[in-house]
Coordinates of C-alpha atoms in Angstrom, one line a residue:
X1 CA -42.7 -57.5 -95.0
X2 CA -42.4 -54.0 -94.0
X3 CA -42.8 -52.4 -90.1
X4 CA -45.3 -50.2 -89.2
X5 CA -44.1 -46.7 -88.1
X6 CA -45.7 -45.6 -84.6
X7 CA -45.9 -41.5 -84.6
X8 CA -45.3 -39.2 -81.1
X9 CA -48.7 -38.9 -79.7
X10 CA -47.4 -35.8 -77.4
X11 CA -48.9 -32.6 -78.0
X12 CA -47.0 -29.8 -78.8
X13 CA -47.1 -27.7 -75.5
X14 CA -45.3 -31.1 -73.5
X15 CA -42.6 -30.7 -76.3
X16 CA -42.0 -26.5 -75.4
X17 CA -41.8 -27.9 -71.9
X18 CA -39.2 -30.1 -72.6
X19 CA -36.5 -27.4 -74.1
X20 CA -37.6 -24.5 -71.7
X21 CA -36.1 -27.0 -68.9
X22 CA -33.3 -28.1 -71.3
X23 CA -31.9 -24.5 -71.3
X24 CA -32.6 -23.6 -67.8
X25 CA -30.3 -26.7 -67.0
X26 CA -28.0 -25.1 -69.3
X27 CA -27.6 -21.6 -67.8
X28 CA -27.9 -22.8 -64.7
X29 CA -24.6 -24.5 -65.1
X30 CA -22.6 -21.8 -66.8
X31 CA -23.5 -19.6 -63.8
X32 CA -21.9 -22.6 -61.9
X33 CA -18.7 -22.4 -63.7
X34 CA -18.5 -18.2 -63.2
X35 CA -16.3 -16.9 -60.1
X36 CA -18.7 -14.7 -58.2
X37 CA -18.0 -11.1 -58.2
X38 CA -15.6 -10.2 -54.9
X39 CA -18.1 -7.9 -52.4
X40 CA -16.8 -4.2 -52.0
X41 CA -15.5 -3.2 -48.2
X42 CA -18.1 -1.0 -46.5
X43 CA -16.9 3.0 -46.2
X44 CA -16.7 3.0 -42.6
X45 CA -17.7 6.1 -40.8
X46 CA -15.1 7.1 -37.8
X47 CA -14.5 10.1 -35.2
X48 CA -11.4 12.0 -35.5
X49 CA -9.4 14.9 -33.9
X50 CA -7.2 17.4 -34.9
X51 CA -3.7 16.6 -32.1
X52 CA -2.6 19.5 -30.7
X53 CA -0.8 19.9 -27.7
X54 CA -2.1 21.5 -24.2
X55 CA -0.7 22.3 -20.7
X56 CA 0.8 19.2 -18.7
X57 CA -1.2 20.8 -15.8
X58 CA -2.8 17.3 -15.6
X59 CA -3.5 15.8 -12.0
X60 CA -1.7 12.7 -10.6
X61 CA -4.2 10.2 -8.3
X62 CA -2.1 7.8 -5.7
X63 CA -4.1 5.4 -3.2
X64 CA -3.3 6.4 0.1
X65 CA -3.6 5.4 3.6
X66 CA -4.2 7.0 6.6
X67 CA -2.1 6.3 9.9
X68 CA -1.0 7.1 13.1
X69 CA 2.6 9.6 13.5
X70 CA 3.3 7.6 16.6
X71 CA 2.1 3.1 16.3
X72 CA 4.3 1.4 18.9
X73 CA 4.5 -2.4 18.8
X74 CA 4.1 -3.2 22.3
X75 CA 6.1 -6.7 23.9
X76 CA 6.6 -7.6 27.8
X77 CA 10.3 -7.6 28.7
X78 CA 10.1 -10.9 30.3
X79 CA 9.3 -14.4 28.9
X80 CA 6.0 -16.4 30.1
X81 CA 2.6 -17.6 29.2
X82 CA 0.3 -15.6 28.4
X83 CA -2.7 -15.7 30.5
X84 CA -5.2 -13.0 29.5
X85 CA -5.4 -10.3 26.5
X86 CA -8.2 -7.6 27.8
X87 CA -7.0 -5.4 24.4
X88 CA -9.0 -6.1 21.2
X89 CA -8.5 -5.0 18.0
X90 CA -9.8 -1.6 17.2
X91 CA -10.4 -1.1 21.0
X92 CA -9.8 2.3 22.4
X93 CA -7.3 2.8 25.3
X94 CA -6.2 5.0 28.0
X95 CA -2.2 5.7 29.7
X96 CA -1.5 2.9 31.9
X97 CA -4.6 0.0 30.8
X98 CA -3.9 -3.2 31.0
X99 CA -3.2 -4.7 27.5
X100 CA -2.1 -8.4 28.4
X101 CA -0.6 -10.3 31.0
X102 CA 2.0 -13.1 31.4
X103 CA 2.0 -15.7 34.7
X104 CA 3.4 -13.9 37.2
X105 CA 4.2 -16.7 39.4
X106 CA 7.5 -17.3 39.1
X107 CA 8.4 -14.3 38.9
X108 CA 6.3 -13.1 42.5
X109 CA 8.9 -16.3 43.9
X110 CA 12.2 -14.9 42.8
X111 CA 11.2 -11.2 44.4
X112 CA 10.1 -12.8 47.1
X113 CA 13.8 -14.4 47.5
X114 CA 14.9 -11.6 46.5
X115 CA 13.3 -9.4 49.1
X116 CA 14.1 -12.1 52.1
X117 CA 17.9 -11.7 51.0
X118 CA 18.3 -8.1 51.4
X119 CA 16.6 -8.4 54.5
X120 CA 19.6 -10.8 55.6
X121 CA 22.2 -8.1 53.8
X122 CA 20.4 -5.6 56.3
X123 CA 20.9 -7.6 59.2
X124 CA 24.5 -8.5 58.8
X125 CA 25.5 -4.7 57.7
X126 CA 24.0 -3.2 61.3
X127 CA 25.9 -6.4 63.1
X128 CA 29.3 -4.8 61.1
X129 CA 28.6 -1.8 61.9
X130 CA 27.9 -2.2 65.5
X131 CA 30.8 -3.8 66.1
X132 CA 33.2 -1.4 64.3
X133 CA 31.9 1.0 66.7
X134 CA 32.6 -0.7 69.5
X135 CA 35.9 -1.7 68.4
X136 CA 36.7 2.2 68.1
X137 CA 35.8 2.6 71.6
X138 CA 38.3 -0.4 72.4
X139 CA 41.0 0.8 70.8
X140 CA 40.8 4.3 72.1
X141 CA 41.2 3.1 75.4
X142 CA 44.1 1.0 74.4
X143 CA 42.7 -2.9 74.7
X144 CA 43.4 -3.8 71.3
X145 CA 45.4 -3.2 68.2
X146 CA 45.1 -1.2 64.5
X147 CA 45.4 -4.3 62.9
X148 CA 42.5 -6.0 64.9
X149 CA 40.3 -2.6 64.3
X150 CA 41.1 -2.5 60.5
X151 CA 39.8 -6.2 60.0
X152 CA 36.3 -5.4 61.4
X153 CA 36.0 -2.1 59.4
X154 CA 36.7 -4.3 56.5
X155 CA 34.3 -6.6 57.4
X156 CA 32.0 -4.0 58.0
X157 CA 32.3 -2.1 54.1
X158 CA 32.0 -5.8 53.1
X159 CA 28.6 -6.2 54.6
X160 CA 27.8 -3.0 53.4
X161 CA 28.4 -3.9 50.2
X162 CA 26.2 -7.2 50.0
X163 CA 23.6 -5.2 51.2
X164 CA 23.6 -2.8 47.8
X165 CA 23.9 -5.6 46.3
X166 CA 21.2 -7.4 47.9
X167 CA 19.4 -3.6 47.2
X168 CA 20.0 -4.4 43.2
X169 CA 19.1 -7.8 43.2
X170 CA 15.5 -6.9 44.6
X171 CA 15.2 -3.9 42.7
X172 CA 15.5 -6.2 39.1
X173 CA 13.6 -8.6 40.3
X174 CA 10.6 -6.4 41.5
X175 CA 11.0 -4.8 38.3
X176 CA 10.3 -8.1 36.6
X177 CA 7.7 -9.1 38.5
X178 CA 5.4 -6.1 37.1
X179 CA 6.9 -6.4 33.7
X180 CA 4.3 -9.4 33.7
X181 CA 1.9 -6.7 32.9
X182 CA 1.6 -4.8 29.5
X183 CA 0.0 -1.4 30.0
X184 CA -0.5 1.0 27.3
X185 CA 1.9 3.9 26.7
X186 CA -0.2 6.6 26.2
X187 CA -4.5 7.1 24.7
X188 CA -5.2 5.4 21.3
X189 CA -6.6 2.6 18.9
X190 CA -5.1 -0.9 18.8
X191 CA -4.3 -1.5 15.2
X192 CA -3.0 -5.8 15.3
X193 CA -3.3 -8.1 18.5
X194 CA 0.0 -10.8 17.6
X195 CA -0.9 -13.1 20.5
X196 CA -3.3 -15.0 22.7
X197 CA -4.3 -16.3 26.1
X198 CA -2.4 -19.2 26.4
X199 CA 0.9 -18.9 24.4
X200 CA 3.8 -19.0 25.4
X201 CA 5.6 -15.6 23.9
X202 CA 9.1 -14.9 24.4
X203 CA 10.7 -11.2 25.5
X204 CA 10.1 -8.9 22.9
X205 CA 8.1 -10.3 21.1
X206 CA 4.8 -8.1 19.9
X207 CA 1.5 -9.0 21.6
X208 CA -0.3 -5.2 20.7
X209 CA 0.3 -2.8 18.3
X210 CA -0.4 0.8 19.2
X211 CA -1.6 4.0 17.5
X212 CA -1.2 6.8 19.9
X213 CA -3.7 9.6 19.6
X214 CA -1.9 12.7 18.3
X215 CA -1.0 13.8 14.6
X216 CA -2.4 11.6 11.8
X217 CA 0.1 11.1 8.5
X218 CA -1.3 9.9 4.7
X219 CA 1.1 7.1 3.9
X220 CA 1.0 6.6 0.0
X221 CA 3.7 5.1 -2.7
X222 CA 4.6 6.6 -5.6
X223 CA 7.0 5.2 -8.9
X224 CA 10.5 6.4 -9.8
X225 CA 9.4 9.2 -12.4
X226 CA 7.3 11.3 -10.1
X227 CA 9.5 11.7 -7.2
X228 CA 10.3 15.3 -8.9
X229 CA 7.2 16.2 -8.4
X230 CA 7.4 15.7 -4.5
X231 CA 9.5 18.2 -2.3
X232 CA 9.2 18.3 1.7
X233 CA 6.6 21.3 2.8
X234 CA 4.7 20.8 -0.6
X235 CA 0.9 21.3 -0.1
X236 CA -1.4 18.0 -1.5
X237 CA -4.6 17.4 -2.1
X238 CA -6.8 14.6 -0.3
X239 CA -9.9 13.2 -0.2
X240 CA -11.8 10.3 1.6
X241 CA -13.3 7.7 -0.4
X242 CA -16.3 7.1 2.2
X243 CA -17.6 10.8 2.1
X244 CA -15.9 12.1 -0.9
X245 CA -14.4 14.8 2.1
X246 CA -11.7 17.3 0.7
X247 CA -8.7 18.3 2.9
X248 CA -4.7 18.9 2.8
X249 CA -2.0 17.4 3.6
X250 CA 1.7 18.7 3.9
X251 CA 4.5 16.6 2.8
X252 CA 7.4 15.7 5.4
X253 CA 9.2 12.9 4.3
X254 CA 10.1 10.9 1.0
X255 CA 11.8 7.7 1.5
X256 CA 15.7 7.9 0.5
X257 CA 14.9 4.3 -1.0
X258 CA 12.7 2.1 -3.0
X259 CA 10.7 -0.8 -1.9
X260 CA 12.5 -4.0 -2.4
X261 CA 9.3 -5.4 -3.5
X262 CA 6.8 -2.9 -5.1
X263 CA 10.3 -0.5 -6.3
X264 CA 8.3 2.9 -5.1
X265 CA 8.8 5.3 -2.8
X266 CA 6.9 6.0 0.0
X267 CA 5.9 9.2 0.9
X268 CA 4.4 10.2 4.6
X269 CA 2.4 13.4 4.3
X270 CA 1.4 15.6 7.8
X271 CA -3.1 15.6 7.7
X272 CA -4.1 19.1 8.1
X273 CA -6.6 19.4 10.8
X274 CA -10.2 21.3 9.0
X275 CA -12.5 22.2 12.0
X276 CA -15.3 21.9 9.4
X277 CA -14.2 17.8 8.1
X278 CA -14.0 15.2 10.4
X279 CA -10.8 13.5 11.1
X280 CA -10.5 10.3 8.7
X281 CA -10.5 7.3 10.8
X282 CA -7.3 5.2 11.3
X283 CA -6.8 3.0 8.2
X284 CA -9.1 4.3 6.2
X285 CA -8.5 4.7 2.0
X286 CA -7.7 7.8 1.1
X287 CA -6.9 9.5 -3.0
X288 CA -4.4 11.9 -2.8
X289 CA -4.1 14.4 -5.9
X290 CA -1.0 16.4 -6.8
X291 CA -0.4 18.8 -9.8
X292 CA 3.6 17.9 -11.2
X293 CA 6.0 20.8 -10.4
X294 CA 8.7 19.6 -12.8
X295 CA 8.4 21.1 -16.4
X296 CA 5.1 23.1 -15.3
X297 CA 5.3 25.0 -18.8
X298 CA 5.8 21.6 -20.9
X299 CA 3.3 21.2 -23.3
X300 CA 1.9 17.9 -24.5
X301 CA -0.5 16.0 -26.5
X302 CA -3.5 14.4 -25.5
X303 CA -5.4 11.6 -26.6
X304 CA -9.2 9.8 -25.2
X305 CA -8.4 6.9 -24.4
X306 CA -11.0 5.4 -26.6
X307 CA -8.2 6.5 -29.3
X308 CA -5.6 3.7 -28.5
X309 CA -4.9 0.1 -29.3
X310 CA -3.0 -2.5 -28.1
X311 CA -1.2 -5.2 -30.8
X312 CA 1.5 -6.7 -30.3
X313 CA 2.8 -5.4 -26.8
X314 CA 2.7 -1.9 -28.6
X315 CA 0.7 0.6 -28.1
X316 CA -0.6 2.7 -31.4
X317 CA -3.4 5.2 -32.6
X318 CA -5.1 5.2 -37.0
X319 CA -4.0 8.0 -38.6
X320 CA -6.5 9.9 -41.4
X321 CA -4.5 10.9 -44.7
X322 CA -7.3 13.6 -45.3
X323 CA -5.9 13.2 -49.1
X324 CA -6.7 9.8 -50.1
X325 CA -9.5 9.5 -46.9
X326 CA -7.1 6.1 -45.8
X327 CA -5.8 5.2 -41.7
X328 CA -2.7 3.7 -41.3
X329 CA -1.4 2.7 -37.9
X330 CA 1.3 4.2 -36.1
X331 CA 2.8 3.4 -32.5
X332 CA 2.7 5.9 -29.6
X333 CA 4.5 6.5 -26.2
X334 CA 2.3 7.0 -23.3
X335 CA 3.8 8.4 -20.0
X336 CA 0.6 8.9 -17.8
X337 CA -3.4 8.5 -17.6
X338 CA -4.8 11.8 -17.4
X339 CA -8.3 11.1 -16.4
X340 CA -10.3 9.6 -18.7
X341 CA -7.3 11.0 -21.1
X342 CA -3.4 9.8 -21.9
X343 CA -0.3 12.4 -21.9
X344 CA 1.1 11.0 -25.7
X345 CA 5.5 11.3 -25.0
X346 CA 6.1 10.4 -28.9
X347 CA 4.6 9.4 -32.1
X348 CA 2.2 12.2 -33.3
X349 CA 3.1 15.8 -34.2
X350 CA 0.7 18.8 -33.9
X351 CA -2.1 18.3 -36.8
X352 CA -2.2 14.8 -37.4
X353 CA -5.7 13.7 -37.6
X354 CA -6.3 10.5 -35.1
X355 CA -9.2 8.5 -35.0
X356 CA -11.0 8.8 -31.5
X357 CA -13.9 5.7 -32.6
X358 CA -14.1 2.3 -34.1
X359 CA -10.6 2.0 -33.7
X360 CA -11.1 -2.3 -33.5
X361 CA -13.3 -2.1 -36.6
X362 CA -10.6 -0.8 -39.0
X363 CA -7.9 -2.2 -41.3
X364 CA -4.8 -0.4 -42.5
X365 CA -5.4 1.4 -46.2
X366 CA -8.8 1.3 -45.3
X367 CA -10.7 4.0 -46.7
X368 CA -13.0 5.6 -44.5
X369 CA -15.3 8.6 -44.3
X370 CA -15.8 11.1 -41.4
X371 CA -18.9 10.7 -39.8
X372 CA -21.2 14.1 -39.6
X373 CA -19.4 15.3 -42.9
X374 CA -21.1 16.2 -45.9
X375 CA -20.2 13.2 -48.1

């Protein structure tokens, strides 16, 4: 018996949807198999400057400190226990003012003993002199021999020598007692205190540092390659940090050897007094500005600091090729900063076009456009 045949009851619209879905799936599969199109690197706009040469009249800035020309580290001449120290840091003192004192009791007793010995020696000398005078009279009358008179004269001279020795000892012990008081050598300002009451100090150990009133110096350090720009008698510009006051100073001394730690040379310049500008206080910081004297007419290339980039320990810039409008890195040698610019010793030539902004987003061989130029 033949089987019955069943016909699909789906409408034509459903069959069309099925066919469309199959075509879309096939298209997506085909697109997924294809590689994505490479993205084109954006054309970056940069600022450039054409390198030229300018005079080397740039200023050199150094940090300096105002100090007294005469600054003494005061210490006791004798050892002892410090019982008082009236001097305080920053205090202004006058000549002869008491700064510190050690216990004087032992030195007072020793001085009294020396005074007593002096009195005894004086008595012995007076007795010996009186005896010698009497024996001179007896010798003149023929009652004693010359030998006896010589013995009396020798005793008198010995007593005189003992008196002089006791007198010297008494002076020394008196001075030792006076050395227990540390007095200011002159008027000035206490810049440092190195011992406190109750401390046992030795002879020569600094207790107070005193900056005497008088001329002031500006002290600063320079590297070896700047020594040629400093000569004795040269005038330099000084600017205070607190109120930006302008002063002048004259170089009076340049160290003959470098500091062992910093490898720099200390320079001292005498601060010139100006009635219109108050004198900087001791210890204040100032900015020292001077213009180099060596190679004053030399022409050097300057670049803004925004053009520099650091890579692998070297300093470089991006140089623009005007024909291909691409950039390439070029290493340079920088000598010194001049405000917001730097002075280039080597690596560039006049006429080179250097990128001055956006240097950290560029790559070698990248095409760029000049900012502000018509495309």
